Coordinates of C-alpha atoms in Angstrom, one line a residue:
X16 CA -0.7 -17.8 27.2
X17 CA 0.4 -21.2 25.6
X18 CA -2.9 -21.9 23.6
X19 CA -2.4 -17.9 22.2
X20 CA 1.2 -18.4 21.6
X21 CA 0.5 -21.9 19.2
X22 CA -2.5 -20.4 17.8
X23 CA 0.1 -17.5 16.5
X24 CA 2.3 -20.4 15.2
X25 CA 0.2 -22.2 13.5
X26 CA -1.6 -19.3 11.9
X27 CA 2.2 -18.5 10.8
X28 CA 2.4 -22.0 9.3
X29 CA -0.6 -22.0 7.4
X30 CA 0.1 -18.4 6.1
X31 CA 2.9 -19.0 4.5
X32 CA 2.0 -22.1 3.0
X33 CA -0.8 -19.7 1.4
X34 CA 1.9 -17.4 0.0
X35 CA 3.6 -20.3 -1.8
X36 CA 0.4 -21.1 -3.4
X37 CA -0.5 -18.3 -4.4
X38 CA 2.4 -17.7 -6.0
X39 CA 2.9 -21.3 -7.7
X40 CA -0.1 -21.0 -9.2
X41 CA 0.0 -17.5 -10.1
X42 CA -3.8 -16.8 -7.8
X43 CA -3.1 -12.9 -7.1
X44 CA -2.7 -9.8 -9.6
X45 CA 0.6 -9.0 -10.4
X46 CA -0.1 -5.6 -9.8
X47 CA -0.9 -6.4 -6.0
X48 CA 1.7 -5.5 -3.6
X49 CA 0.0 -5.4 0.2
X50 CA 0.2 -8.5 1.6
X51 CA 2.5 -10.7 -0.7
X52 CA 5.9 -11.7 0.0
X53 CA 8.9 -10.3 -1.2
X54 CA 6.8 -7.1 -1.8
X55 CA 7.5 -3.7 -0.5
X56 CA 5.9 -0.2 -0.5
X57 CA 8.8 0.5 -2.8
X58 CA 8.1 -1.8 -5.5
X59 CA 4.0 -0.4 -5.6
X60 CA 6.5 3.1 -5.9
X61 CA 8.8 2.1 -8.7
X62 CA 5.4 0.7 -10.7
X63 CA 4.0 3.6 -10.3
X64 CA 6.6 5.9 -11.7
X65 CA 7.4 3.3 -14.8
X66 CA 4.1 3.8 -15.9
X67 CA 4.1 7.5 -15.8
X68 CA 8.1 7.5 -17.4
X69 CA 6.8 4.9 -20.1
X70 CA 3.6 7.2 -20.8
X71 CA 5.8 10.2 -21.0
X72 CA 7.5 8.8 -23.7
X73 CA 4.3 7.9 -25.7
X74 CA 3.0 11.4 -25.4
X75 CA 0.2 10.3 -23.1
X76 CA -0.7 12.4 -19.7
X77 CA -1.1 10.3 -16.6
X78 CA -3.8 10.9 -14.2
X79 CA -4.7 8.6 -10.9
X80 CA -7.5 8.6 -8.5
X81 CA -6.3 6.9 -4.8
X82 CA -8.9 5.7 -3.1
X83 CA -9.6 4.1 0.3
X84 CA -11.0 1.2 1.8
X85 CA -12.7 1.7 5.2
X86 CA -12.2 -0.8 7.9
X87 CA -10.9 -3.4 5.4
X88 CA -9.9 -6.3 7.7
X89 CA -13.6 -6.3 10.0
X90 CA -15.2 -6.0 6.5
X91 CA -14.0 -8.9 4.9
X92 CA -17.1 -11.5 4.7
X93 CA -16.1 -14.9 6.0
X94 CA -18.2 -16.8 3.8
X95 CA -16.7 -15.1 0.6
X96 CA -13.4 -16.3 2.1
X97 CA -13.9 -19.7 1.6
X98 CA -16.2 -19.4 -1.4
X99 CA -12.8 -17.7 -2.9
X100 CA -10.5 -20.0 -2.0
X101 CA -12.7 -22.8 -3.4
X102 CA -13.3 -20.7 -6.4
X103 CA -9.3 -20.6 -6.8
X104 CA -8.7 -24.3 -6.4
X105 CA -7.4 -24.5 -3.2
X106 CA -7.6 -28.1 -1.5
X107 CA -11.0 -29.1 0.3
X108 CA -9.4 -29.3 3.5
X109 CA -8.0 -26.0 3.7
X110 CA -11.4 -24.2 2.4
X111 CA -13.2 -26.5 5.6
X112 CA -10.6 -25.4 7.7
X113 CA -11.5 -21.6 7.2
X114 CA -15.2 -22.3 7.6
X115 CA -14.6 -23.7 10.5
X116 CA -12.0 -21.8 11.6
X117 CA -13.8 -18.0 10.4
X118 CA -17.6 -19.2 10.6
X119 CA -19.8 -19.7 12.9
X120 CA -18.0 -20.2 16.0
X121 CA -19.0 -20.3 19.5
X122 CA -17.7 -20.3 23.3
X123 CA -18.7 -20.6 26.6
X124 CA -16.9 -19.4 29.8
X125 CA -16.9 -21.5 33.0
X126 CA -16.7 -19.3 36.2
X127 CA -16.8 -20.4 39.9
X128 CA -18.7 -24.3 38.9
X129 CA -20.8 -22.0 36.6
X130 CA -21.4 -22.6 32.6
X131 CA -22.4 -19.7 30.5
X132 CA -24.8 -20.3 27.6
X133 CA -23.0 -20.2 24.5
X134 CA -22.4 -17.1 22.7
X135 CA -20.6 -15.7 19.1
X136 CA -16.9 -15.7 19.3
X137 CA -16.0 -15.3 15.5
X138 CA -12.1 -14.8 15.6
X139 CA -12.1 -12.6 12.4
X140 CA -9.5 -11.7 10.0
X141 CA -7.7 -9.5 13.0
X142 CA -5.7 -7.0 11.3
X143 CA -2.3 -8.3 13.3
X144 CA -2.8 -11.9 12.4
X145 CA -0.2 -14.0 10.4
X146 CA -3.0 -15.0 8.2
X147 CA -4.6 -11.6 7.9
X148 CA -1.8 -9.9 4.7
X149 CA -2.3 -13.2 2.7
X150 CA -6.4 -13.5 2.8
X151 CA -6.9 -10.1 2.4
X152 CA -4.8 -10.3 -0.6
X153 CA -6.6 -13.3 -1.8
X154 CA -9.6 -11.5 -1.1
X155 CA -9.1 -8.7 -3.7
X156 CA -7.5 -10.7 -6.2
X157 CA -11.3 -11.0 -7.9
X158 CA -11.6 -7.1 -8.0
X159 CA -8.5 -6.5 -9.4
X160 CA -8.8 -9.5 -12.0
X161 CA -12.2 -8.3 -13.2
X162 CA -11.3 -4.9 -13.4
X163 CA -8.3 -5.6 -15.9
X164 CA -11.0 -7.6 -17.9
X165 CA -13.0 -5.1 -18.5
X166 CA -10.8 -2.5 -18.7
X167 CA -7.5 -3.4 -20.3
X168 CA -6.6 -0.2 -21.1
X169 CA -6.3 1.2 -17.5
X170 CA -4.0 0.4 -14.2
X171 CA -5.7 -0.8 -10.7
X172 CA -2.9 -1.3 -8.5
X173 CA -3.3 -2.0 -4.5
X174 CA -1.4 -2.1 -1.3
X175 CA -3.5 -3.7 0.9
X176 CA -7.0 -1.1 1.6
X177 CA -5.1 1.7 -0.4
X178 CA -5.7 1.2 -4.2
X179 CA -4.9 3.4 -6.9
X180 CA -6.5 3.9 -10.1
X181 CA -4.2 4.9 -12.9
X182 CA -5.7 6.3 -16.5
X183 CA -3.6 7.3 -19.6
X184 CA -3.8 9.1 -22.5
X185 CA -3.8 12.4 -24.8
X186 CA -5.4 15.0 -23.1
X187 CA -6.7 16.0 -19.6
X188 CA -10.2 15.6 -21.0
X189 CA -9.8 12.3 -21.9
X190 CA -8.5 11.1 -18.6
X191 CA -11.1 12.8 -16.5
X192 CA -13.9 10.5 -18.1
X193 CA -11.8 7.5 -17.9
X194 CA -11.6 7.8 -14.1
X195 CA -14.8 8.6 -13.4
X196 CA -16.3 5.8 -15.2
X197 CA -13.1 3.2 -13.6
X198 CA -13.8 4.6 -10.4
X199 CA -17.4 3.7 -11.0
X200 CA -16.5 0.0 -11.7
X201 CA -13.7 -0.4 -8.8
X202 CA -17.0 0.7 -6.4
X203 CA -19.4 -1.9 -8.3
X204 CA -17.0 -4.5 -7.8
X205 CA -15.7 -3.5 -4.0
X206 CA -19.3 -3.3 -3.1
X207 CA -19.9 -6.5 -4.2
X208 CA -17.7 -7.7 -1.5
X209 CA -19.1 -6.0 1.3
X210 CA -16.3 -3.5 1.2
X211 CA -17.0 -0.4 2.0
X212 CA -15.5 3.1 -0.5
X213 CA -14.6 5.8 1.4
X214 CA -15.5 8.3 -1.1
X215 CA -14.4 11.6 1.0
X216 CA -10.6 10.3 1.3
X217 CA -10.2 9.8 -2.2
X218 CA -7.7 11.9 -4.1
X219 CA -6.5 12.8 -7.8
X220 CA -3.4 13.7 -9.0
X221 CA -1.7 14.9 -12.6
X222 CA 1.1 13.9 -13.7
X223 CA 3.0 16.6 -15.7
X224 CA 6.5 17.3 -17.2
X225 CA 5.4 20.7 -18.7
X226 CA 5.4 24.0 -16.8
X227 CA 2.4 25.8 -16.0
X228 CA 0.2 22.7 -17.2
X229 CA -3.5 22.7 -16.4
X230 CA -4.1 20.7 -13.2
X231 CA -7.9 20.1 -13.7
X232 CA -10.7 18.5 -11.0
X233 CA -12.0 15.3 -11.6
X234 CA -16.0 14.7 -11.0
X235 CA -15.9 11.0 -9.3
X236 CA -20.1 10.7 -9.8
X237 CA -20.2 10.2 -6.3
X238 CA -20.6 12.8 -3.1
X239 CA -19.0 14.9 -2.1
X240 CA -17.0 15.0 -5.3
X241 CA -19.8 15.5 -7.4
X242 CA -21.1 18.9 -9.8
X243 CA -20.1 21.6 -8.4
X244 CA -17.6 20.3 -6.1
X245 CA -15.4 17.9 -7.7
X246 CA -12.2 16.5 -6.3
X247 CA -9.2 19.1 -6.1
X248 CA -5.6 17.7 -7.0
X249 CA -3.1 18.7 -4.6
X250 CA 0.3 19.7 -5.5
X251 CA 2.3 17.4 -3.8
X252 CA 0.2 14.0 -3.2
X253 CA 1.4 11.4 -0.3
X254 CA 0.6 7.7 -1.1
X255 CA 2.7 5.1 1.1
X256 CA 5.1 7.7 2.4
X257 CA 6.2 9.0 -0.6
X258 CA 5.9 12.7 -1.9
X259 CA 4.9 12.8 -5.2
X260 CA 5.2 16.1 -7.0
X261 CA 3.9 16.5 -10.9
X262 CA 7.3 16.4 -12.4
X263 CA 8.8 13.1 -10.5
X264 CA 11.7 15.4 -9.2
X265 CA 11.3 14.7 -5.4
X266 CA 12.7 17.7 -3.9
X267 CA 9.9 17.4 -1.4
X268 CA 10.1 13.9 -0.6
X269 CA 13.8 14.0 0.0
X270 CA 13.8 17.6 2.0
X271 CA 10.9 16.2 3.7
X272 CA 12.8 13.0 5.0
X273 CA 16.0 14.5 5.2
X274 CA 15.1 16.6 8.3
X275 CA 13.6 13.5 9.9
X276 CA 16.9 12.1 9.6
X277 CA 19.0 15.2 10.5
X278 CA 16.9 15.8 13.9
X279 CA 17.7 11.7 14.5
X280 CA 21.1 12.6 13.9
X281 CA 21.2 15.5 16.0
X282 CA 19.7 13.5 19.2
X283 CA 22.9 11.2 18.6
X284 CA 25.4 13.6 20.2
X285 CA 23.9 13.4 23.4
X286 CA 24.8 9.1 23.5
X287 CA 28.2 10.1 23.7
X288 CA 31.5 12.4 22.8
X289 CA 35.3 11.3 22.8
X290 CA 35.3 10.9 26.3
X291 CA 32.5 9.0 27.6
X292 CA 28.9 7.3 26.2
X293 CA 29.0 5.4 23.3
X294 CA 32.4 4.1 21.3
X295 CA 32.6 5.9 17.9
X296 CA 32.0 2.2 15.8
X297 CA 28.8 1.8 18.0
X298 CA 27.6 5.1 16.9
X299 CA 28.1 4.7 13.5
X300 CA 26.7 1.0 13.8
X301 CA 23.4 3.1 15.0
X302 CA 23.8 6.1 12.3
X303 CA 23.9 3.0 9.6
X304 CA 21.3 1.0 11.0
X305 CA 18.6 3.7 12.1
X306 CA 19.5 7.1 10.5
X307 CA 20.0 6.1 6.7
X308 CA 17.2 4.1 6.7
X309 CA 14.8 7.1 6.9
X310 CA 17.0 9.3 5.0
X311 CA 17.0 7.0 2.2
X312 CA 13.5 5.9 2.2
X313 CA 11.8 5.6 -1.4
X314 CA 15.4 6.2 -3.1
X315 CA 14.9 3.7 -5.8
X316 CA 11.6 6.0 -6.9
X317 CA 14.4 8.9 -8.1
X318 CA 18.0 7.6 -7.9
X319 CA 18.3 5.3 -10.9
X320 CA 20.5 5.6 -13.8
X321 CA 19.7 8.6 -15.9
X322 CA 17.4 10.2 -13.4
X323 CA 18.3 13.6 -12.4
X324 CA 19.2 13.7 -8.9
X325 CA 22.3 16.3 -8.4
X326 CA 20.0 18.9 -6.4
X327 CA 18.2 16.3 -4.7
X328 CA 21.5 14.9 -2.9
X329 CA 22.3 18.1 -1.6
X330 CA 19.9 17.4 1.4
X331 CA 20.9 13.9 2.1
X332 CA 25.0 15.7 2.1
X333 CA 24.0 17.8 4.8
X334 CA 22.6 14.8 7.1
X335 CA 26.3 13.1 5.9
X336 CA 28.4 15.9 7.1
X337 CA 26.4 16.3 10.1
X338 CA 26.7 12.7 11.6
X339 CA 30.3 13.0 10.4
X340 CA 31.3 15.7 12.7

């Protein structure tokens, strides 16, 4: 229990020592949320919609492709690791440390005066460790770089195994090429990496302002969205919680969210009344500290100045009259 309880410190240590390198020297994408400090499912949000606002006002039509990344953490190769962190100047002794510390380990076990032969014990990249949101960043940053060198024009974003690809431009024609061929490259350059493209969860989404706008399938080149079955878009597409609809209104997301946050409400009258259970401050301490929180998830992605939002708020009201009585 000791020796598990300082492995988890130092791993904590040495993780964020990686964080402030990486960002000193600038080693990850800025358009890499997962896994990076002072970075939130929010901010990968708020990108997201500036790009689609900003096109808007250029005349363009936004499309994306989400894609997936199938057991990312077990998939990571060791020996990339540290060929990475060499590759991004990292000192000697940390790149040794990881090949010793990821490559090439062994154990025995000693059990009543007997000793085992020695076998693998690899610890991995475990997907709760301190040090697994900063090298799995650090780990992508080549993808992400490459693919912004070779295609300027276009958006690869990621939050940690989900990535998005974002295209721009005139028409819905136009935009269906472009992702299929930037879908092609984010594969070519994941697959270098031993990482694994869960072609079957990936999904495609138009952006629209205009009613009645065509909502056209995408061919990715790869099964099953190939030919004759290419890849739907939905009308309301989830990425990181969120509900996105085509017009950036989020009367789903908020209705969605709201009843979560009315039923939690609703579950708080049994704690208490003006008699006995919990005081009134105590309940509003728990209304403030658990309740808004899910009713106001993803607020900066529509409640900004000049956004829209008057119909939107009438669902969050209802939640705020409710814990009020």
């Amino acid at each position: 229990m000791l020796l598990n309880t300082l492995r988890k410190l130092f791993e904590k240590v040495i993780a964020n020592r990686l964080q402030w390198e990486a960002a000193r020297f600038e080693l990850l994408h800025p358009s890499q949320f997962g896994g990076v400090h002072q970075n939130s499912t929010e901010d990968a949000g708020s990108y997201l919609i500036h790009l689609v606002h900003a096109g808007w006002d250029k005349g363009y039509k936004t499309s994306i492709v989400a894609f997936d990344l199938a057991q990312y953490f077990p998939s990571l190769n060791h020996s990339a690791i540290t060929l990475i962190l060499d590759r991004m100047g990292f000192a000697d002794i940390v790149v040794d440390f990881f090949a010793d510390y990821l490559i090439g380990r062994y154990t025995k076990t000693f059990w009543e005066n007997q000793l085992s032969d020695p076998f693998p014990a690899a610890i991995g990249v475990g997907q709760g460790s301190a040090l697994s949101p900063i090298l799995s960043a650090l780990y992508l940053a080549p993808v992400l770089q490459k693919f912004h060198t070779e295609r300027p024009s276009d958006q690869l974003i990621s939050y940690v195994d989900d990535g998005m690809i974002i295209i721009q431009s005139k028409t819905w024609e136009e935009n269906l090429k472009k992702l299929k061929s930037s879908y092609a490259v984010v594969f070519q350059l994941t697959s270098a990496l031993g990482l694994v493209l869960e072609h079957d969860k990936s999904e495609v989404f138009h952006f629209s302002r205009k009613h009645g706008d065509s909502n056209p399938p995408v061919d990715l080149g790869y099964a099953p969205y190939t030919g004759s079955t290419p890849l739907i878009p939905k009308k309301i597409w989830k990425y990181l919680g969120f509900f996105f609809d085509r017009k950036l209104l989020f009367k789903e997301h908020t209705m969605r969210y709201a009843r979560k946050a009315f039923l939690a409400t609703g579950t708080m009258l049994a704690l208490g009344n003006s008699v006995r259970g919990l005081k009134p401050k105590h309940k509003r301490l728990l209304y403030r500290s658990c309740v808004m929180p899910i009713a106001l998830y993803g607020i900066r992605l529509w409640h900004y100045n000049g956004a829209r939002f008057k119909g939107t708020m009438k669902e969050l009201t209802k939640v705020q009259r409710r814990a009020a009585t």
